[in-house]
């Protein structure tokens, strides 16, 4: 109601004002706040800690404000998801496969599981954009020689084998009249169609923008959610692991990507760097609990996934007050092991599944494993766009069309810094967030590359004219 939203806004405003007052104090430390810390200057660490708690309290107000819309939000999210899933089912199940337009996607990209899943989802988006049924060719897949369908439900009930010879993609127009087209990996595509992340469908955009903090990732999640519907035996295994490991909320997911990635595609990060964000998440959680039910503190559960087996025992030793789940990589029965075929497949499937079910993720978005988890997470909440902290990259999708932002505040670079000037309305191509209040990018007006305050821009979501599939509703 309006009354409760006004009340929440007023509370939030007063907390933010108090934060401001405190930073003002900090500036003149030494002469202020004598009553609170008599005789000595306010110590910076103490002030930062108190500021952090105040900021958390303000964030709780924001959440409360958001929650006033929960009923509408859940309904809207469900409707949109149902609509898109219906369109996908329609596209994927043509009545007469021999006449259907088809897009063949080979699951033979030479890379890890997350990377291959992203390859499939990219194919799927192009299939949806060009109104072609997606046909997955995955025999002799490196993770299971029986193919994708041995693990996940087939992408189609009616159309799994291509009709005739597939012609290589060379542009949407050029292949318009060809029945069966084969799509290369995104790195090698020529005449790329507009149906790529981070674009979102124009027809749904007005609703998506009102619902979700990051419609681009929501859109990717829709395709992954469909592709990764488990086979019944896999569902059973996942349910079993959930019970056995006592997976319960609240729970924060941590993904630590090490081994071959470190020093090549990403930097090494110590467990403390990930845990810092887990601790902050639980501190805020407890603050909310203390407001709602005095005294109760959450059991601090963490689902810890890693390709480095030394991380879990190390974390347990370093954080005895936390309950770590995650030793689920190896299937214990021979029949299960043969289902997965390759030993490593269960580990990564189980880890991605449970990471996606966590309430928050602390990881590196340089890893496709964590990005897949984050994408799937969007299918489980009306808006889970803010439920993560990445230690390195911002969210991206391999092969994406540019990621742009627009200045809503002007900025004047301070001298002797790597900052750039911005005028209100400037379009900025973002390259990364430094997670210290600044992002790096290029101002497209001045062509200057450098840092700018992240809060001074807003996202530009690229609207793409995808087909709208009115037939799906018939
Ligand atoms: P990226 O290299 O991290 O971007 O992601 P990929 O999925 O493309 O390749 C990494 C591969 O390493 C995965 O497919 C897994 O086989 C393995 N891996 C990485 N992280 C984990 C993890 O947390 N758990 C398990 N079981 N395997 C992982």
Short mmCIF file of C-alpha atoms and ligand atoms in Angstrom, two decimals:
data_model
loop_
_atom_site.label_atom_id
_atom_site.label_comp_id
_atom_site.label_asym_id
_atom_site.label_seq_id
_atom_site.Cartn_x
_atom_site.Cartn_y
_atom_site.Cartn_z
CA UNK A 1 0.00 0.00 0.00
CA UNK A 2 1.02 3.60 -0.42
CA UNK A 3 1.18 4.16 3.33
CA UNK A 4 3.65 1.38 3.99
CA UNK A 5 5.78 2.30 1.01
CA UNK A 6 5.90 5.92 2.20
CA UNK A 7 6.88 4.74 5.66
CA UNK A 8 9.63 2.52 4.28
CA UNK A 9 10.92 5.39 2.14
CA UNK A 10 11.07 7.73 5.11
CA UNK A 11 12.97 5.17 7.19
CA UNK A 12 15.40 4.60 4.36
CA UNK A 13 15.95 8.29 3.87
CA UNK A 14 16.78 8.83 7.52
CA UNK A 15 19.30 5.99 7.49
CA UNK A 16 21.00 7.28 4.36
CA UNK A 17 21.07 10.77 5.86
CA UNK A 18 22.73 9.30 8.96
CA UNK A 19 25.36 7.65 6.75
CA UNK A 20 26.03 11.00 5.17
CA UNK A 21 26.30 12.67 8.58
CA UNK A 22 28.79 10.07 9.63
CA UNK A 23 31.02 10.55 6.60
CA UNK A 24 30.88 14.30 7.26
CA UNK A 25 32.10 13.46 10.75
CA UNK A 26 34.87 11.35 9.31
CA UNK A 27 36.10 14.28 7.27
CA UNK A 28 36.54 16.41 10.34
CA UNK A 29 37.59 13.54 12.59
CA UNK A 30 39.34 14.68 15.68
CA UNK A 31 37.04 17.53 16.50
CA UNK A 32 33.69 15.83 16.25
CA UNK A 33 31.70 13.14 17.93
CA UNK A 34 33.41 13.75 21.25
CA UNK A 35 30.35 12.48 23.06
CA UNK A 36 30.50 9.07 21.40
CA UNK A 37 34.25 8.61 21.62
CA UNK A 38 35.36 11.03 24.27
CA UNK A 39 38.81 12.43 24.07
CA UNK A 40 39.97 10.75 20.91
CA UNK A 41 39.55 10.99 17.20
CA UNK A 42 37.05 8.72 15.58
CA UNK A 43 39.01 5.77 14.35
CA UNK A 44 38.51 5.08 10.67
CA UNK A 45 38.05 1.32 11.03
CA UNK A 46 35.39 1.78 13.68
CA UNK A 47 33.62 4.35 11.57
CA UNK A 48 33.68 2.10 8.50
CA UNK A 49 32.23 -0.80 10.48
CA UNK A 50 29.41 1.36 11.81
CA UNK A 51 28.79 2.76 8.34
CA UNK A 52 28.59 -0.76 6.96
CA UNK A 53 25.89 -1.68 9.45
CA UNK A 54 23.96 1.49 8.68
CA UNK A 55 24.22 0.76 4.99
CA UNK A 56 22.92 -2.77 5.62
CA UNK A 57 20.00 -1.36 7.57
CA UNK A 58 19.20 0.96 4.66
CA UNK A 59 19.43 -1.97 2.27
CA UNK A 60 16.99 -3.89 4.44
CA UNK A 61 14.60 -0.95 4.02
CA UNK A 62 15.08 -1.14 0.25
CA UNK A 63 14.27 -4.84 0.37
CA UNK A 64 11.20 -4.17 2.48
CA UNK A 65 10.10 -1.58 -0.02
CA UNK A 66 10.63 -4.04 -2.83
CA UNK A 67 8.77 -6.74 -0.94
CA UNK A 68 5.61 -4.60 -0.93
CA UNK A 69 5.37 -5.57 -4.57
CA UNK A 70 6.08 -9.25 -3.99
CA UNK A 71 2.68 -10.49 -5.02
CA UNK A 72 2.70 -8.61 -8.29
CA UNK A 73 6.35 -9.45 -8.93
CA UNK A 74 5.89 -13.20 -8.45
CA UNK A 75 2.84 -13.24 -10.66
CA UNK A 76 4.48 -11.18 -13.38
CA UNK A 77 7.65 -13.30 -13.28
CA UNK A 78 5.66 -16.48 -13.57
CA UNK A 79 3.56 -15.16 -16.43
CA UNK A 80 6.61 -14.05 -18.39
CA UNK A 81 8.43 -17.30 -17.80
CA UNK A 82 5.37 -19.33 -18.79
CA UNK A 83 4.96 -17.26 -21.93
CA UNK A 84 8.56 -17.70 -23.08
CA UNK A 85 8.62 -21.41 -22.19
CA UNK A 86 5.42 -21.89 -24.18
CA UNK A 87 6.95 -20.21 -27.21
CA UNK A 88 10.07 -22.35 -26.91
CA UNK A 89 8.00 -25.54 -26.65
CA UNK A 90 6.02 -24.49 -29.69
CA UNK A 91 9.18 -23.82 -31.70
CA UNK A 92 10.78 -27.07 -30.57
CA UNK A 93 7.86 -29.36 -31.32
CA UNK A 94 6.76 -28.85 -34.92
CA UNK A 95 3.93 -31.12 -36.07
CA UNK A 96 5.84 -32.19 -39.16
CA UNK A 97 9.58 -32.28 -38.58
CA UNK A 98 10.29 -33.09 -42.23
CA UNK A 99 8.93 -29.68 -43.20
CA UNK A 100 10.22 -27.71 -40.24
CA UNK A 101 12.98 -25.14 -40.52
CA UNK A 102 15.91 -26.43 -38.51
CA UNK A 103 19.09 -25.18 -36.91
CA UNK A 104 21.77 -27.76 -36.18
CA UNK A 105 24.09 -27.14 -33.26
CA UNK A 106 27.09 -29.41 -32.75
CA UNK A 107 28.06 -29.94 -29.15
CA UNK A 108 31.72 -30.33 -30.00
CA UNK A 109 33.21 -27.05 -28.91
CA UNK A 110 36.56 -27.86 -27.38
CA UNK A 111 35.98 -26.42 -23.94
CA UNK A 112 34.58 -27.08 -20.47
CA UNK A 113 31.01 -27.85 -19.45
CA UNK A 114 29.93 -24.27 -18.78
CA UNK A 115 31.40 -23.13 -22.07
CA UNK A 116 29.54 -25.87 -23.95
CA UNK A 117 26.27 -25.03 -22.23
CA UNK A 118 26.76 -21.44 -23.35
CA UNK A 119 27.44 -22.65 -26.88
CA UNK A 120 24.10 -24.48 -26.86
CA UNK A 121 22.22 -21.50 -25.45
CA UNK A 122 23.70 -19.23 -28.13
CA UNK A 123 22.54 -21.69 -30.82
CA UNK A 124 19.12 -21.78 -29.17
CA UNK A 125 18.77 -18.02 -29.21
CA UNK A 126 19.66 -17.88 -32.89
CA UNK A 127 17.20 -20.73 -33.54
CA UNK A 128 14.47 -18.82 -31.70
CA UNK A 129 15.36 -15.61 -33.54
CA UNK A 130 15.33 -17.25 -36.98
CA UNK A 131 12.29 -19.43 -36.22
CA UNK A 132 14.13 -22.71 -36.58
CA UNK A 133 13.80 -25.79 -34.41
CA UNK A 134 17.06 -26.39 -32.57
CA UNK A 135 18.59 -29.78 -33.27
CA UNK A 136 21.42 -30.77 -30.97
CA UNK A 137 24.08 -33.09 -32.37
CA UNK A 138 25.93 -34.46 -29.39
CA UNK A 139 26.92 -38.07 -30.03
CA UNK A 140 30.42 -38.61 -28.65
CA UNK A 141 30.08 -35.53 -26.49
CA UNK A 142 33.23 -35.28 -24.38
CA UNK A 143 31.23 -35.33 -21.12
CA UNK A 144 29.00 -38.29 -22.07
CA UNK A 145 29.47 -40.28 -25.26
CA UNK A 146 25.72 -41.02 -25.40
CA UNK A 147 25.12 -37.33 -25.82
CA UNK A 148 23.32 -34.46 -24.13
CA UNK A 149 20.00 -36.33 -24.03
CA UNK A 150 21.48 -39.05 -21.81
CA UNK A 151 21.50 -36.48 -19.03
CA UNK A 152 18.98 -33.79 -19.93
CA UNK A 153 15.57 -34.11 -21.56
CA UNK A 154 15.75 -33.87 -25.34
CA UNK A 155 15.22 -30.38 -26.70
CA UNK A 156 12.38 -31.72 -28.84
CA UNK A 157 9.80 -34.48 -28.71
CA UNK A 158 9.08 -34.43 -32.42
CA UNK A 159 12.18 -33.26 -34.22
CA UNK A 160 15.59 -34.54 -33.18
CA UNK A 161 17.17 -35.48 -36.49
CA UNK A 162 17.86 -32.98 -39.27
CA UNK A 163 16.07 -33.34 -42.58
CA UNK A 164 18.57 -33.61 -45.39
CA UNK A 165 21.96 -32.03 -45.46
CA UNK A 166 22.67 -29.03 -43.28
CA UNK A 167 24.01 -25.97 -45.07
CA UNK A 168 26.53 -23.84 -43.21
CA UNK A 169 25.26 -20.57 -41.82
CA UNK A 170 26.41 -17.50 -43.70
CA UNK A 171 23.89 -14.92 -42.60
CA UNK A 172 20.19 -14.78 -41.85
CA UNK A 173 19.22 -13.41 -45.27
CA UNK A 174 21.53 -15.74 -47.21
CA UNK A 175 20.09 -18.85 -45.55
CA UNK A 176 16.51 -17.63 -45.40
CA UNK A 177 15.13 -20.23 -47.83
CA UNK A 178 17.26 -23.13 -46.69
CA UNK A 179 15.50 -25.70 -44.55
CA UNK A 180 18.40 -26.95 -42.45
CA UNK A 181 21.22 -24.69 -41.39
CA UNK A 182 24.25 -25.59 -39.31
CA UNK A 183 25.56 -22.92 -36.94
CA UNK A 184 29.29 -22.56 -36.19
CA UNK A 185 30.67 -21.61 -32.79
CA UNK A 186 30.12 -17.94 -32.04
CA UNK A 187 33.83 -17.15 -32.32
CA UNK A 188 33.74 -18.13 -36.00
CA UNK A 189 30.37 -16.78 -37.12
CA UNK A 190 30.13 -14.56 -40.16
CA UNK A 191 27.19 -12.20 -40.67
CA UNK A 192 26.13 -12.66 -37.06
CA UNK A 193 22.41 -12.20 -36.52
CA UNK A 194 21.16 -9.72 -33.89
CA UNK A 195 19.85 -12.61 -31.76
CA UNK A 196 22.74 -12.63 -29.33
CA UNK A 197 23.21 -11.69 -25.68
CA UNK A 198 23.03 -9.18 -24.15
CA UNK A 199 20.05 -8.27 -26.34
CA UNK A 200 16.53 -8.75 -25.03
CA UNK A 201 13.31 -9.32 -26.99
CA UNK A 202 11.69 -6.04 -27.86
CA UNK A 203 8.13 -7.28 -27.38
CA UNK A 204 8.75 -8.32 -23.78
CA UNK A 205 11.09 -5.46 -22.89
CA UNK A 206 8.55 -3.13 -21.28
CA UNK A 207 7.49 -5.87 -18.87
CA UNK A 208 11.00 -7.24 -18.31
CA UNK A 209 12.45 -3.83 -17.54
CA UNK A 210 9.81 -3.32 -14.88
CA UNK A 211 10.39 -6.72 -13.36
CA UNK A 212 14.05 -7.55 -13.48
CA UNK A 213 17.32 -5.84 -12.62
CA UNK A 214 19.12 -7.54 -15.49
CA UNK A 215 16.75 -8.69 -18.25
CA UNK A 216 19.70 -9.87 -20.38
CA UNK A 217 20.62 -12.57 -17.91
CA UNK A 218 16.94 -13.42 -17.36
CA UNK A 219 16.63 -14.03 -21.10
CA UNK A 220 19.68 -16.31 -21.18
CA UNK A 221 18.27 -18.13 -18.15
CA UNK A 222 15.09 -18.95 -20.06
CA UNK A 223 17.03 -20.94 -22.65
CA UNK A 224 19.27 -22.64 -20.11
CA UNK A 225 16.30 -23.54 -17.96
CA UNK A 226 14.70 -25.32 -20.90
CA UNK A 227 17.90 -27.02 -22.07
CA UNK A 228 18.85 -28.22 -18.61
CA UNK A 229 15.63 -29.96 -17.62
CA UNK A 230 17.04 -33.09 -15.98
CA UNK A 231 16.25 -36.64 -17.06
CA UNK A 232 14.21 -38.38 -14.33
CA UNK A 233 17.24 -40.32 -13.05
CA UNK A 234 19.26 -37.11 -12.81
CA UNK A 235 16.43 -35.37 -10.96
CA UNK A 236 16.36 -38.30 -8.55
CA UNK A 237 20.10 -38.06 -8.00
CA UNK A 238 19.92 -34.30 -7.40
CA UNK A 239 17.05 -34.76 -4.95
CA UNK A 240 19.06 -37.44 -3.17
CA UNK A 241 22.11 -35.19 -2.85
CA UNK A 242 19.92 -32.39 -1.55
CA UNK A 243 18.61 -34.62 1.23
CA UNK A 244 21.91 -36.28 2.05
CA UNK A 245 23.88 -33.07 2.23
CA UNK A 246 21.12 -31.34 4.18
CA UNK A 247 20.91 -28.45 1.72
CA UNK A 248 18.79 -25.81 3.44
CA UNK A 249 18.19 -22.08 3.27
CA UNK A 250 19.68 -19.70 4.09
CA UNK A 251 22.71 -20.78 2.12
CA UNK A 252 25.35 -18.88 0.17
CA UNK A 253 27.14 -20.39 -2.80
CA UNK A 254 30.88 -19.96 -3.28
CA UNK A 255 32.60 -21.02 -6.47
CA UNK A 256 36.38 -21.08 -6.46
CA UNK A 257 37.86 -21.63 -9.90
CA UNK A 258 41.50 -22.59 -9.79
CA UNK A 259 43.65 -25.23 -11.60
CA UNK A 260 44.06 -24.51 -15.32
CA UNK A 261 42.29 -21.14 -15.13
CA UNK A 262 44.71 -19.43 -12.76
CA UNK A 263 47.33 -17.36 -14.49
CA UNK A 264 45.80 -17.96 -17.92
CA UNK A 265 42.29 -16.54 -17.91
CA UNK A 266 41.91 -15.40 -14.31
CA UNK A 267 43.87 -14.48 -11.21
CA UNK A 268 44.24 -16.54 -8.04
CA UNK A 269 41.87 -15.53 -5.27
CA UNK A 270 42.29 -16.69 -1.68
CA UNK A 271 39.30 -18.15 0.11
CA UNK A 272 39.14 -15.07 2.37
CA UNK A 273 38.29 -12.89 -0.63
CA UNK A 274 35.21 -14.96 -1.37
CA UNK A 275 34.28 -15.31 2.31
CA UNK A 276 34.35 -11.56 2.88
CA UNK A 277 31.16 -11.30 0.84
CA UNK A 278 29.63 -14.35 2.49
CA UNK A 279 30.26 -12.82 5.91
CA UNK A 280 28.71 -9.52 4.82
CA UNK A 281 25.67 -11.35 3.46
CA UNK A 282 25.12 -13.20 6.74
CA UNK A 283 25.76 -10.07 8.82
CA UNK A 284 22.95 -8.38 6.96
CA UNK A 285 20.81 -11.48 7.25
CA UNK A 286 21.32 -11.52 11.02
CA UNK A 287 20.59 -7.81 11.25
CA UNK A 288 17.25 -8.46 9.60
CA UNK A 289 16.64 -11.44 11.89
CA UNK A 290 17.43 -9.33 14.94
CA UNK A 291 14.82 -6.85 13.78
CA UNK A 292 12.20 -9.50 13.18
CA UNK A 293 12.89 -12.10 15.89
CA UNK A 294 15.14 -10.87 18.62
CA UNK A 295 18.21 -12.94 19.33
CA UNK A 296 18.06 -15.58 16.64
CA UNK A 297 21.10 -16.03 14.46
CA UNK A 298 21.25 -18.00 11.24
CA UNK A 299 23.28 -21.16 10.80
CA UNK A 300 25.88 -19.93 8.35
CA UNK A 301 25.73 -22.50 5.56
CA UNK A 302 27.93 -22.30 2.50
CA UNK A 303 27.77 -24.47 -0.59
CA UNK A 304 31.39 -24.52 -1.70
CA UNK A 305 32.17 -25.68 -5.23
CA UNK A 306 35.63 -25.82 -6.71
CA UNK A 307 37.76 -27.66 -9.22
CA UNK A 308 40.50 -27.57 -6.55
CA UNK A 309 39.87 -30.24 -3.92
CA UNK A 310 42.05 -28.52 -1.33
CA UNK A 311 39.66 -25.58 -0.99
CA UNK A 312 36.88 -27.29 0.98
CA UNK A 313 39.09 -28.70 3.80
CA UNK A 314 40.94 -25.39 3.97
CA UNK A 315 37.69 -23.43 4.29
CA UNK A 316 36.40 -25.75 7.00
CA UNK A 317 39.60 -25.22 8.97
CA UNK A 318 39.62 -21.45 8.56
CA UNK A 319 35.93 -20.85 9.24
CA UNK A 320 34.84 -23.27 11.96
CA UNK A 321 31.65 -21.27 12.59
CA UNK A 322 30.42 -21.94 9.07
CA UNK A 323 28.84 -25.15 7.81
CA UNK A 324 30.34 -26.08 4.45
CA UNK A 325 28.51 -28.34 2.01
CA UNK A 326 29.95 -29.50 -1.26
CA UNK A 327 31.67 -32.87 -1.12
CA UNK A 328 29.32 -34.30 -3.69
CA UNK A 329 31.51 -34.63 -6.74
CA UNK A 330 31.76 -38.41 -6.93
CA UNK A 331 28.80 -40.68 -7.46
CA UNK A 332 28.87 -43.51 -4.95
CA UNK A 333 27.07 -46.24 -6.89
CA UNK A 334 28.39 -47.96 -9.97
CA UNK A 335 25.08 -47.65 -11.80
CA UNK A 336 25.02 -43.89 -11.24
CA UNK A 337 28.60 -43.59 -12.38
CA UNK A 338 27.77 -45.33 -15.63
CA UNK A 339 24.81 -43.00 -16.16
CA UNK A 340 27.11 -40.01 -16.04
CA UNK A 341 29.64 -41.88 -18.15
CA UNK A 342 32.53 -39.47 -17.52
CA UNK A 343 33.44 -39.17 -13.84
CA UNK A 344 33.80 -35.40 -13.93
CA UNK A 345 30.31 -34.79 -15.28
CA UNK A 346 28.44 -35.41 -12.04
CA UNK A 347 30.64 -33.02 -10.11
CA UNK A 348 30.04 -30.08 -12.38
CA UNK A 349 26.32 -30.77 -12.88
CA UNK A 350 25.70 -31.14 -9.15
CA UNK A 351 27.77 -28.07 -8.32
CA UNK A 352 26.05 -25.84 -10.88
CA UNK A 353 22.64 -27.09 -9.76
CA UNK A 354 23.21 -26.31 -6.09
CA UNK A 355 25.02 -23.05 -6.72
CA UNK A 356 21.99 -21.90 -8.71
CA UNK A 357 19.72 -22.78 -5.78
CA UNK A 358 21.70 -20.69 -3.28
CA UNK A 359 20.43 -17.38 -1.93
CA UNK A 360 23.56 -15.54 -3.00
CA UNK A 361 26.73 -16.28 -4.99
CA UNK A 362 30.29 -15.26 -4.28
CA UNK A 363 32.49 -16.22 -7.23
CA UNK A 364 34.41 -15.02 -10.26
CA UNK A 365 32.32 -14.27 -13.34
CA UNK A 366 35.41 -15.01 -15.43
CA UNK A 367 34.28 -18.63 -14.92
CA UNK A 368 31.46 -19.92 -17.07
CA UNK A 369 30.54 -22.33 -14.28
CA UNK A 370 29.48 -19.50 -12.02
CA UNK A 371 27.81 -17.59 -14.83
CA UNK A 372 25.69 -20.62 -15.72
CA UNK A 373 24.69 -20.94 -12.05
CA UNK A 374 23.77 -17.24 -11.95
CA UNK A 375 21.75 -17.54 -15.16
CA UNK A 376 19.83 -20.55 -13.88
CA UNK A 377 19.26 -18.77 -10.58
CA UNK A 378 17.14 -16.24 -12.46
CA UNK A 379 14.60 -18.93 -13.32
CA UNK A 380 14.05 -19.59 -9.60
CA UNK A 381 13.27 -16.06 -8.39
CA UNK A 382 11.30 -13.12 -9.76
CA UNK A 383 14.51 -11.06 -9.74
CA UNK A 384 17.81 -12.57 -8.59
CA UNK A 385 19.93 -10.08 -10.55
CA UNK A 386 21.57 -8.66 -7.40
CA UNK A 387 22.20 -11.96 -5.63
CA UNK A 388 25.89 -12.21 -6.41
CA UNK A 389 29.30 -10.75 -5.94
CA UNK A 390 31.91 -11.37 -8.61
CA UNK A 391 35.53 -10.91 -7.60
CA UNK A 392 36.55 -10.11 -11.13
CA UNK A 393 34.45 -9.61 -14.27
CA UNK A 394 31.02 -8.11 -14.60
CA UNK A 395 28.40 -10.35 -16.15
CA UNK A 396 29.08 -11.08 -19.80
CA UNK A 397 28.37 -13.69 -22.43
CA UNK A 398 31.03 -14.94 -24.85
CA UNK A 399 30.34 -13.47 -28.29
CA UNK A 400 28.00 -10.83 -26.90
CA UNK A 401 27.22 -7.69 -28.84
CA UNK A 402 28.58 -4.64 -26.99
CA UNK A 403 27.65 -3.73 -23.44
CA UNK A 404 26.78 -0.07 -23.11
CA UNK A 405 25.79 2.31 -20.38
CA UNK A 406 24.61 5.91 -20.40
CA UNK A 407 25.69 8.72 -18.12
CA UNK A 408 22.88 10.03 -15.92
CA UNK A 409 25.28 12.35 -14.08
CA UNK A 410 28.14 14.28 -15.62
CA UNK A 411 31.64 13.63 -14.42
CA UNK A 412 34.76 15.74 -14.32
CA UNK A 413 37.95 13.72 -14.08
CA UNK A 414 40.07 14.60 -11.06
CA UNK A 415 43.61 15.48 -12.03
CA UNK A 416 46.30 12.82 -11.63
CA UNK A 417 43.78 10.01 -11.88
CA UNK A 418 42.83 7.67 -14.68
CA UNK A 419 39.30 9.09 -14.74
CA UNK A 420 37.49 10.32 -17.84
CA UNK A 421 35.04 13.17 -18.33
CA UNK A 422 31.41 12.36 -19.03
CA UNK A 423 28.48 14.52 -20.00
CA UNK A 424 24.92 13.57 -19.16
CA UNK A 425 23.64 11.36 -21.97
CA UNK A 426 27.06 10.12 -23.06
CA UNK A 427 27.15 6.49 -24.10
CA UNK A 428 29.91 4.49 -22.48
CA UNK A 429 31.12 1.04 -23.53
CA UNK A 430 31.85 -0.69 -20.23
CA UNK A 431 34.86 -2.98 -20.04
CA UNK A 432 34.75 -3.84 -16.36
CA UNK A 433 33.89 -2.85 -12.84
CA UNK A 434 36.73 -2.33 -10.41
CA UNK A 435 34.37 -2.95 -7.47
CA UNK A 436 35.67 0.08 -5.64
CA UNK A 437 32.96 2.42 -6.87
CA UNK A 438 34.56 2.83 -10.29
CA UNK A 439 34.09 1.16 -13.65
CA UNK A 440 36.34 1.29 -16.66
CA UNK A 441 35.16 1.98 -20.16
CA UNK A 442 35.25 4.14 -23.24
CA UNK A 443 33.21 7.31 -23.64
CA UNK A 444 31.88 7.00 -27.17
CA UNK A 445 31.67 10.76 -27.63
CA UNK A 446 35.26 11.57 -26.70
CA UNK A 447 36.74 8.11 -27.49
CA UNK A 448 38.63 8.41 -24.18
CA UNK A 449 39.21 5.26 -22.13
CA UNK A 450 39.33 5.39 -18.35
CA UNK A 451 37.56 5.21 -15.02
CA UNK A 452 34.20 6.71 -14.07
CA UNK A 453 32.02 6.39 -10.96
CA UNK A 454 29.73 3.39 -11.47
CA UNK A 455 26.74 5.16 -9.94
CA UNK A 456 26.79 7.89 -12.56
CA UNK A 457 25.57 5.62 -15.36
CA UNK A 458 22.58 3.44 -16.12
CA UNK A 459 22.42 0.31 -18.23
CA UNK A 460 21.35 0.48 -21.85
CA UNK A 461 19.50 -2.69 -22.71
CA UNK A 462 19.65 -3.51 -26.38
CA UNK A 463 16.19 -4.33 -27.74
CA UNK A 464 16.14 -6.96 -30.45
CA UNK A 465 13.25 -7.69 -32.79
CA UNK A 466 12.78 -11.35 -32.00
CA UNK A 467 9.76 -13.12 -33.48
CA UNK A 468 6.82 -13.09 -31.07
CA UNK A 469 5.27 -16.50 -31.80
CA UNK A 470 1.59 -15.60 -31.60
CA UNK A 471 0.87 -19.15 -32.89
CA UNK A 472 2.19 -20.54 -29.60
CA UNK A 473 -0.94 -19.28 -27.87
CA UNK A 474 -3.34 -20.96 -30.27
P1 LIG B 1 35.53 -21.92 -17.02
O1 LIG B 1 36.75 -22.50 -17.64
O2 LIG B 1 35.65 -21.81 -15.54
O3 LIG B 1 35.10 -20.65 -17.65
O4 LIG B 1 34.31 -22.93 -17.21
P2 LIG B 1 34.14 -24.23 -18.11
O5 LIG B 1 32.92 -24.91 -17.62
O6 LIG B 1 34.17 -23.88 -19.53
O7 LIG B 1 35.38 -25.17 -17.80
C1 LIG B 1 35.75 -25.46 -16.49
C2 LIG B 1 35.64 -26.92 -16.18
O8 LIG B 1 36.37 -27.18 -14.95
C3 LIG B 1 34.21 -27.34 -15.86
O9 LIG B 1 33.49 -27.69 -16.95
C4 LIG B 1 34.44 -28.49 -14.88
O10 LIG B 1 34.75 -29.66 -15.57
C5 LIG B 1 35.63 -28.00 -14.10
N1 LIG B 1 35.16 -27.20 -12.93
C6 LIG B 1 35.32 -25.88 -12.72
N2 LIG B 1 34.76 -25.50 -11.56
C7 LIG B 1 34.22 -26.60 -11.02
C8 LIG B 1 33.49 -26.85 -9.81
O11 LIG B 1 33.21 -25.98 -9.00
N3 LIG B 1 33.09 -28.12 -9.60
C9 LIG B 1 33.37 -29.13 -10.47
N4 LIG B 1 32.93 -30.34 -10.17
N5 LIG B 1 34.05 -28.93 -11.60
C10 LIG B 1 34.48 -27.69 -11.89
#
